[in-house]
Short mmCIF file of C-alpha atoms in Angstrom, two decimals:
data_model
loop_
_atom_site.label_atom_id
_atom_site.label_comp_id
_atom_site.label_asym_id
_atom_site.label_seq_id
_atom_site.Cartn_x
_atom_site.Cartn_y
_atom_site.Cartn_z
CA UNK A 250 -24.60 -10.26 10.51
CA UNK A 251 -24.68 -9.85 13.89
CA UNK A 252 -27.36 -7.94 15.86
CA UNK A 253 -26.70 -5.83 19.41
CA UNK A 254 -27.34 -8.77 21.19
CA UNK A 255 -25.85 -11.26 19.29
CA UNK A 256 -22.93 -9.19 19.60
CA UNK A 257 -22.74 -9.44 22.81
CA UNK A 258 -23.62 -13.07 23.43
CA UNK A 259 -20.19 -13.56 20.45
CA UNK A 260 -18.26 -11.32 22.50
CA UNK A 261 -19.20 -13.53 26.11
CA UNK A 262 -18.18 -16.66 24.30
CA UNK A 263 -15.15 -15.25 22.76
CA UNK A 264 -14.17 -14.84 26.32
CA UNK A 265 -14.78 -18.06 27.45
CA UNK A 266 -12.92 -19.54 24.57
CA UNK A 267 -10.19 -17.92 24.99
CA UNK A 268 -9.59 -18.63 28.76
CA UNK A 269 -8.90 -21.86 28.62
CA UNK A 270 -6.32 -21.36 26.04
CA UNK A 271 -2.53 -21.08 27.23
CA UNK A 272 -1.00 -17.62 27.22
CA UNK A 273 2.17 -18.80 26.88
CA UNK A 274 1.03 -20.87 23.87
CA UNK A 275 -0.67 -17.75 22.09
CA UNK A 276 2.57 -15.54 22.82
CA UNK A 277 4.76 -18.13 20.85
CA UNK A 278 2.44 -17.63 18.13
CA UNK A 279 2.14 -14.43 17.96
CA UNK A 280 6.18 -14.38 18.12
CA UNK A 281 7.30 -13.81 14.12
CA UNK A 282 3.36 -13.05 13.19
CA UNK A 283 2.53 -10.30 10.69
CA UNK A 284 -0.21 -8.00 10.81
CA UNK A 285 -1.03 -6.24 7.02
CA UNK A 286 -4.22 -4.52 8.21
CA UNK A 287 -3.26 -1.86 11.20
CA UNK A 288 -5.32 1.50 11.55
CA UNK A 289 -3.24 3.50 13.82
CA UNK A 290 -3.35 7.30 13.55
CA UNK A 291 -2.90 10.42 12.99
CA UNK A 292 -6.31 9.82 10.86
CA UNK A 293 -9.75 11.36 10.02
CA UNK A 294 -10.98 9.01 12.58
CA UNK A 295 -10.22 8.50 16.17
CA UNK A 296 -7.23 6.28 16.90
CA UNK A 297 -6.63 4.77 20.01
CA UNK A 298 -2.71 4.78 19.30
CA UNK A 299 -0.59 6.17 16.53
CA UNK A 300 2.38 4.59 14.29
CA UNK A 301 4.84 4.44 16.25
CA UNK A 302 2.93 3.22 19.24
CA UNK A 303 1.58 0.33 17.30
CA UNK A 304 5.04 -0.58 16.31
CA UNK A 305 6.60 -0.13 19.89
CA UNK A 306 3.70 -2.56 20.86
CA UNK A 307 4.31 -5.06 18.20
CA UNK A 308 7.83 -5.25 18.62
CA UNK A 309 7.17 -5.88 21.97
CA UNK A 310 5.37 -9.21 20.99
CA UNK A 311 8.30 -10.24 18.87
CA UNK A 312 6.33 -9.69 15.64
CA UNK A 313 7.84 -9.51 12.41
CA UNK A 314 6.05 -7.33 10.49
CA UNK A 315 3.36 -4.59 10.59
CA UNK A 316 1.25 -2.85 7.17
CA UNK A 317 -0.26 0.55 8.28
CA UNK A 318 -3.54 1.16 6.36
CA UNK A 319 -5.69 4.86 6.07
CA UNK A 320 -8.53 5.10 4.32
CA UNK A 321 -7.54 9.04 3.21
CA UNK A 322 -3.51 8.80 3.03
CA UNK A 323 -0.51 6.68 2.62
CA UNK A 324 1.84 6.48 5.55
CA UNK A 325 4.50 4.70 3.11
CA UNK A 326 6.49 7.75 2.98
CA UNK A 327 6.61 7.87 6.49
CA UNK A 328 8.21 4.27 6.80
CA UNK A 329 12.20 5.51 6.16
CA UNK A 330 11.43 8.14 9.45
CA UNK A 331 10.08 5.10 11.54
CA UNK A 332 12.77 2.94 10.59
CA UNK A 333 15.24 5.47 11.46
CA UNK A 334 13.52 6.18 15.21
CA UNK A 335 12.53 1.90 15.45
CA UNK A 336 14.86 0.22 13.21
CA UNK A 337 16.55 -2.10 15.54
CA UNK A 338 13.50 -3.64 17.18
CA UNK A 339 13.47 -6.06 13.97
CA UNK A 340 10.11 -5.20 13.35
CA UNK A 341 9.14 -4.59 8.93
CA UNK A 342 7.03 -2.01 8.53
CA UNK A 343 5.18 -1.07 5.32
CA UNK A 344 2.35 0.65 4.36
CA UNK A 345 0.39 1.94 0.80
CA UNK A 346 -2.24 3.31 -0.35
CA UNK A 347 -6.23 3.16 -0.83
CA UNK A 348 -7.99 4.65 -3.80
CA UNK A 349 -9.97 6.97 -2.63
CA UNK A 350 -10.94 10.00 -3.92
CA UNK A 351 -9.23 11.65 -1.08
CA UNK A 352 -6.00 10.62 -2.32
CA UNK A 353 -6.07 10.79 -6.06
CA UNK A 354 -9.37 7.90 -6.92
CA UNK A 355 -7.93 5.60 -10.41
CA UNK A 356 -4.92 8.62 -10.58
CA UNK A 357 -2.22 6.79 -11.86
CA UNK A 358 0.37 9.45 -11.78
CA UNK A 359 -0.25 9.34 -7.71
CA UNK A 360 0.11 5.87 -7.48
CA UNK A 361 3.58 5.89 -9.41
CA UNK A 362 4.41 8.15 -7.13
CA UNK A 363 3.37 6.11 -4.07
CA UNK A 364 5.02 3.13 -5.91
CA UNK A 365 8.71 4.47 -5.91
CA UNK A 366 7.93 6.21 -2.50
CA UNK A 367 7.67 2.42 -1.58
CA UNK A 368 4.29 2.00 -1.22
CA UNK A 369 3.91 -1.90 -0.84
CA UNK A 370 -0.35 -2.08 -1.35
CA UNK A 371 -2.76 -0.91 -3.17
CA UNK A 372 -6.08 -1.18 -2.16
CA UNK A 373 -9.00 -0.33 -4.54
CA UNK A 374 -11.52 2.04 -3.34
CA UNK A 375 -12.52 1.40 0.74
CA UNK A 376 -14.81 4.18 2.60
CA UNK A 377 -15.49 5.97 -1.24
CA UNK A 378 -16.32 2.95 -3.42
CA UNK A 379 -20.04 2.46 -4.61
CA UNK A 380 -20.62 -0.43 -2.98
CA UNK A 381 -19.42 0.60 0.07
CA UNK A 382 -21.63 3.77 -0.17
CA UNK A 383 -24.49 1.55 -0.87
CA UNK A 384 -23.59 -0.95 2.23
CA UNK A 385 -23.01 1.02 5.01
CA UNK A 386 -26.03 2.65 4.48
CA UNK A 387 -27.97 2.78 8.09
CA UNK A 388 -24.63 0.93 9.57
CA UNK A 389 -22.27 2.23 11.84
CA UNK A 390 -19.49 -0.47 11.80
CA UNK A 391 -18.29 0.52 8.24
CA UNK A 392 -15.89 3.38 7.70
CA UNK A 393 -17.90 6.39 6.29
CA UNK A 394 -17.76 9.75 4.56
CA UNK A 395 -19.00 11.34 7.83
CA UNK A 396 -15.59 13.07 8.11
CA UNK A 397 -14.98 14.01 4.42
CA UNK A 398 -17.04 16.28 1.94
CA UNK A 399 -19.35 14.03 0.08
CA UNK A 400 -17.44 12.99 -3.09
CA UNK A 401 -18.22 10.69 -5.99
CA UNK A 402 -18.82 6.67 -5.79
CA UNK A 403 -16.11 4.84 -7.16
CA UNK A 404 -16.09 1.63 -8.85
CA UNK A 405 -13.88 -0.17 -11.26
CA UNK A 406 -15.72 -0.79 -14.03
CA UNK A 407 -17.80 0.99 -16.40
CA UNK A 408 -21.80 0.62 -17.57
CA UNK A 409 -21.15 -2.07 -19.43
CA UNK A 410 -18.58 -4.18 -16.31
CA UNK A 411 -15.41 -3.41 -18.80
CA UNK A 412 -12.44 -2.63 -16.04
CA UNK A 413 -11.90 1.13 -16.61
CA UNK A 414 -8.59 1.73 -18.38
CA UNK A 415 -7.04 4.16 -15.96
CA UNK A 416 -7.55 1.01 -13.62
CA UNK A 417 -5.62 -0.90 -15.84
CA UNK A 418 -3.14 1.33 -16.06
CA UNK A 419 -2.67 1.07 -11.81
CA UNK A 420 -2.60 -2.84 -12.75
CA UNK A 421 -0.01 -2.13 -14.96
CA UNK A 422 1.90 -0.46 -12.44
CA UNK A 423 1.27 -2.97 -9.62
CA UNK A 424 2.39 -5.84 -11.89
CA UNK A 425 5.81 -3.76 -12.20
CA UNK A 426 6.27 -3.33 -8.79
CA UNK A 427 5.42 -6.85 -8.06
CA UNK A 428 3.33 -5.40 -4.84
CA UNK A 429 -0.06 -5.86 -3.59
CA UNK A 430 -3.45 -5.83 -4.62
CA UNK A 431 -6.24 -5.98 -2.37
CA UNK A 432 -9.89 -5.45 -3.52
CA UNK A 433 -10.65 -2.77 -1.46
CA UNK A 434 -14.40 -2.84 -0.50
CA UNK A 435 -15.38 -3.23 -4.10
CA UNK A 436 -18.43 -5.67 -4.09
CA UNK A 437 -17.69 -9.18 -5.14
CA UNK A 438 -19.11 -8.88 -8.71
CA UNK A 439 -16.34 -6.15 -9.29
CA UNK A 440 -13.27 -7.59 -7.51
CA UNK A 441 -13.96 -11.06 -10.28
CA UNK A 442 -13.38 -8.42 -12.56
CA UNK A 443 -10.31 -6.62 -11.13
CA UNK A 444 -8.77 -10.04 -10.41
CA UNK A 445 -8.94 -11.64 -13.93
CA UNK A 446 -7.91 -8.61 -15.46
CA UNK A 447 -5.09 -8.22 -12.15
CA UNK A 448 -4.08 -11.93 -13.57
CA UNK A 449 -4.10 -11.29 -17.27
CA UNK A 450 -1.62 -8.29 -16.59
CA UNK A 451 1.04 -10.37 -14.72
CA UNK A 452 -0.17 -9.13 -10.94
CA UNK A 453 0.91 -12.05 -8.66
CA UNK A 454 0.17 -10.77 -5.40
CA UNK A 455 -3.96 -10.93 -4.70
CA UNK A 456 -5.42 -10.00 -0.92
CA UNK A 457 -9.18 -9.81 -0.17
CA UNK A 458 -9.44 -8.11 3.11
CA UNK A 459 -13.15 -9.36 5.41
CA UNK A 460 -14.86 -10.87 2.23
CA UNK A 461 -18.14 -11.36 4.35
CA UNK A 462 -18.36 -8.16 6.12
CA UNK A 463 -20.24 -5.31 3.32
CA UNK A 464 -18.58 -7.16 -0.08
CA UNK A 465 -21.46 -9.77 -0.42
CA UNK A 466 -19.36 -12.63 -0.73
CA UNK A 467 -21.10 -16.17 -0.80
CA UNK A 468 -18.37 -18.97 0.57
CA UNK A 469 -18.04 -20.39 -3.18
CA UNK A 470 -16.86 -16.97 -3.99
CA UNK A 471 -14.44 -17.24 -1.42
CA UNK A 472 -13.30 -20.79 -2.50
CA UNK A 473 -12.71 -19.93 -6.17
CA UNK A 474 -11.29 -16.84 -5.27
CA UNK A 475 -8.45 -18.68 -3.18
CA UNK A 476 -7.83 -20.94 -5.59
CA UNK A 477 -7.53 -18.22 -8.23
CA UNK A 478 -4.52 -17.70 -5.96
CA UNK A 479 -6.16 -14.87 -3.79
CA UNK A 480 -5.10 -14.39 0.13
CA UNK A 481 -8.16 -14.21 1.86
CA UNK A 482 -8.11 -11.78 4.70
CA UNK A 483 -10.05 -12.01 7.99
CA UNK A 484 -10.27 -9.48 10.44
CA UNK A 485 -9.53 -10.24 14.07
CA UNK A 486 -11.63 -7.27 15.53
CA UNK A 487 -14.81 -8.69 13.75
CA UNK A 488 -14.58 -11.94 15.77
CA UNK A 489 -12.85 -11.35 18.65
CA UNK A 490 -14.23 -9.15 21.77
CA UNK A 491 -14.19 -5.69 19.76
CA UNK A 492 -17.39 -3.57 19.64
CA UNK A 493 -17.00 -4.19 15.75
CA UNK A 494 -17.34 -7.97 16.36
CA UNK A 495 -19.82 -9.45 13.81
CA UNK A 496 -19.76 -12.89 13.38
CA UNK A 497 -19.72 -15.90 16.21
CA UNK A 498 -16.60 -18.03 16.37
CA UNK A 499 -18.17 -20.69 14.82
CA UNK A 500 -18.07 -17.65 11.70
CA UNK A 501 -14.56 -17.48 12.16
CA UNK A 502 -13.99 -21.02 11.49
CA UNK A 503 -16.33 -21.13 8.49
CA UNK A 504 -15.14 -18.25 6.97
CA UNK A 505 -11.33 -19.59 7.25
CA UNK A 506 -12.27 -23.66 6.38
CA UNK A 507 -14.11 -21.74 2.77
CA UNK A 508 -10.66 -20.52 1.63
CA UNK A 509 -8.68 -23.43 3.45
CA UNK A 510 -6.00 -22.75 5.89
CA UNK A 511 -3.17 -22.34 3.10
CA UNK A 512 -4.94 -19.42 1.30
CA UNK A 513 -6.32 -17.49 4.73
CA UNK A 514 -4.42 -15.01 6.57
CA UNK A 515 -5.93 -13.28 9.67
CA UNK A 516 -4.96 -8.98 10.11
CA UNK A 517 -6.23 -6.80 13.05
CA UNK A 518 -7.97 -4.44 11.02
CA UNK A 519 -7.95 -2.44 14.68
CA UNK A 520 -6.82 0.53 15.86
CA UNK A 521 -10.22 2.22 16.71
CA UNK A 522 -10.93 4.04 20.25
CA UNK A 523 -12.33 1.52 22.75
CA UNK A 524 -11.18 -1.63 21.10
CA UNK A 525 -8.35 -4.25 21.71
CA UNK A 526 -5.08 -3.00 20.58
CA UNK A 527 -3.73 -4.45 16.62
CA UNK A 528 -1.74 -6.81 19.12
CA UNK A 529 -4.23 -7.31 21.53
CA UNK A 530 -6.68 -8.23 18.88
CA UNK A 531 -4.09 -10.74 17.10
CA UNK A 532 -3.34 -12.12 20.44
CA UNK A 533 -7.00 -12.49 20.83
CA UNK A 534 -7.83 -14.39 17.55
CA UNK A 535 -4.35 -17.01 17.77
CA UNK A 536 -6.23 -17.88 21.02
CA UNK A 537 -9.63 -17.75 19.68
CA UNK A 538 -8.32 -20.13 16.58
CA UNK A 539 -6.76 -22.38 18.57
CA UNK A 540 -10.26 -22.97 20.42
CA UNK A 541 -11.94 -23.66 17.49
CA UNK A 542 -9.59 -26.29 16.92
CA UNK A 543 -7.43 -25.02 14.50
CA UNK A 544 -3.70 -26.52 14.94
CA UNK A 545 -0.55 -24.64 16.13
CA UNK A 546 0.93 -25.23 13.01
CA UNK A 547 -2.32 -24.09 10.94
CA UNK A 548 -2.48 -20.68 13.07
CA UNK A 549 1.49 -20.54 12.26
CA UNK A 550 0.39 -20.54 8.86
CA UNK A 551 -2.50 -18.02 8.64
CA UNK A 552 -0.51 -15.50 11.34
CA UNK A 553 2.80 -15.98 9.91
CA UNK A 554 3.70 -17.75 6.61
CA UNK A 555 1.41 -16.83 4.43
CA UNK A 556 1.41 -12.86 4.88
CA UNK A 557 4.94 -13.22 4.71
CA UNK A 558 4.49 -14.84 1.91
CA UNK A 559 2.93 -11.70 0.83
CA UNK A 560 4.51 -9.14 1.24
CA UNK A 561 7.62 -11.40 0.13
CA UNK A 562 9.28 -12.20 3.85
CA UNK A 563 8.55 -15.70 2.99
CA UNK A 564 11.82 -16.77 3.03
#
């Protein structure tokens, strides 16, 4: 984890990787990319531009497809009205909701709700899960409570590790659907859990959003985890030149080469007040890839085809 000044020494030599990298090159790429981890507003937190901007932006860029992610409510509702206002920019939009106690916690009667609202994710438990709670303690980069009345610690399992059954229940649900399940910010321990029991109940769609950053993932965790059929998640604005960056680009390229190219997927995860734009920040990490070495076609791959594969644009 990166310290003040480490951070800054990443963030210098993101930005001399990236110069010497051809813009016309990265805006090809970033033509047909998808981006399943946008934090646009209105939210509890400061946002630096809200739904619609971020999908005026992206459809700007020629991108295919945008998820919109809150920590406290779904915006999948809200995805008819900006289809109506946006629909001809050929831009997919999609959203879905976290488990949070803000909007419900394990409450499977909301999530059936959010399911035939068209809610295309679930993610367990983010700023309101246990180990969350327990990680961002003394940290700043984290999504907190700050905002919100204190409120329980969520996890998945009981005292004994058994998956709780109203969890099951969601599984249940998401397996009918046939949408997504991310792991939230559960800790690693819990999402091995979640994901057997995700597999044994016919889920087929598996996405582990920044499994280095506050989930205590060790890089055979993230192997086995991929090959368990999981699309591992990393997020630009940890890498690239963010105030949340993290990790040095030779991270990046670690982190990606543990799940292998076919089973990583890169999302923004940006949105925030003084940070790159969601398109800015993709734009940022093609580049920032492509320095490290990767190959147009692999950043095709991890930008493109395999969140489309998804969210089920594959084809």
């Amino acid at each position: 984890m990166a310290s003040t000044e480490d951070t800054k020494r990443n963030r210098e030599e993101v930005r001399r990787l990236i110069a010497g990298v051809d813009d016309a090159l990265a805006a090809s790429l970033l033509r047909g990319a998808l981006d399943l981890h946008v934090h646009s507003g209105p939210s509890t937190m400061p946002r630096q531009l809200d739904h619609l901007e971020a999908a005026e932006e992206a459809a700007a860029a020629g991108m295919r497809a945008l998820l919109f992610k809150d920590h406290h409510y779904s915006v999948a509702p809200f995805i008819p009205l900006m289809e109506r206002v946006l629909g001809d920019r050929g831009l997919a939009m999609y959203s879905g909701l976290v488990l949070n106690n803000s909007t419900g916690g394990f409450n499977p009667f909301v999530v059936d709700a959010q399911l035939k609202m068209g809610a295309k994710l679930i993610w367990m438990p983010t700023a309101q899960a246990a180990n969350h709670i327990r990680s961002a303690h003394r940290k700043v980069r984290l999504a907190s409570n700050v905002e919100l009345k204190n409120s329980p610690a969520l996890s998945v399992v009981d005292g004994y590790g058994n998956i709780l059954d109203e969890v099951k229940q969601i599984l249940d649900m998401i397996a009918e659907f046939d949408v997504i399940l991310s792991s939230g910010h559960l800790h690693v321990w819990e999402i091995w859990r979640l994901f057997e029991e995700a597999k044994k109940r016919g889920v087929k769609r598996l996405l582990i959003n920044h499994p280095m950053y506050g989930l205590h993932f060790t890089y055979d965790d993230i192997r086995d985890l991929a090959a368990m059929g999981a699309l591992v998640e990393q997020s630009a604005g940890m890498y690239v030149d963010s105030r949340f960056n993290a990790y040095s680009p030779q991270e990046l390229k670690e982190h990606i080469l543990a799940a292998g190219v076919a089973h990583s997927s890169i999302g923004s995860d940006l949105g925030q007040v003084d940070n790159p734009t969601p398109v800015e920040g993709m734009r940022q990490a093609i580049k920032l890839c492509l320095a490290l070495g990767f190959s147009e076609a692999e950043v095709r791959a991890m930008v493109s085809d395999n969140p489309a594969r998804l969210v089920g644009l594959a084809d």
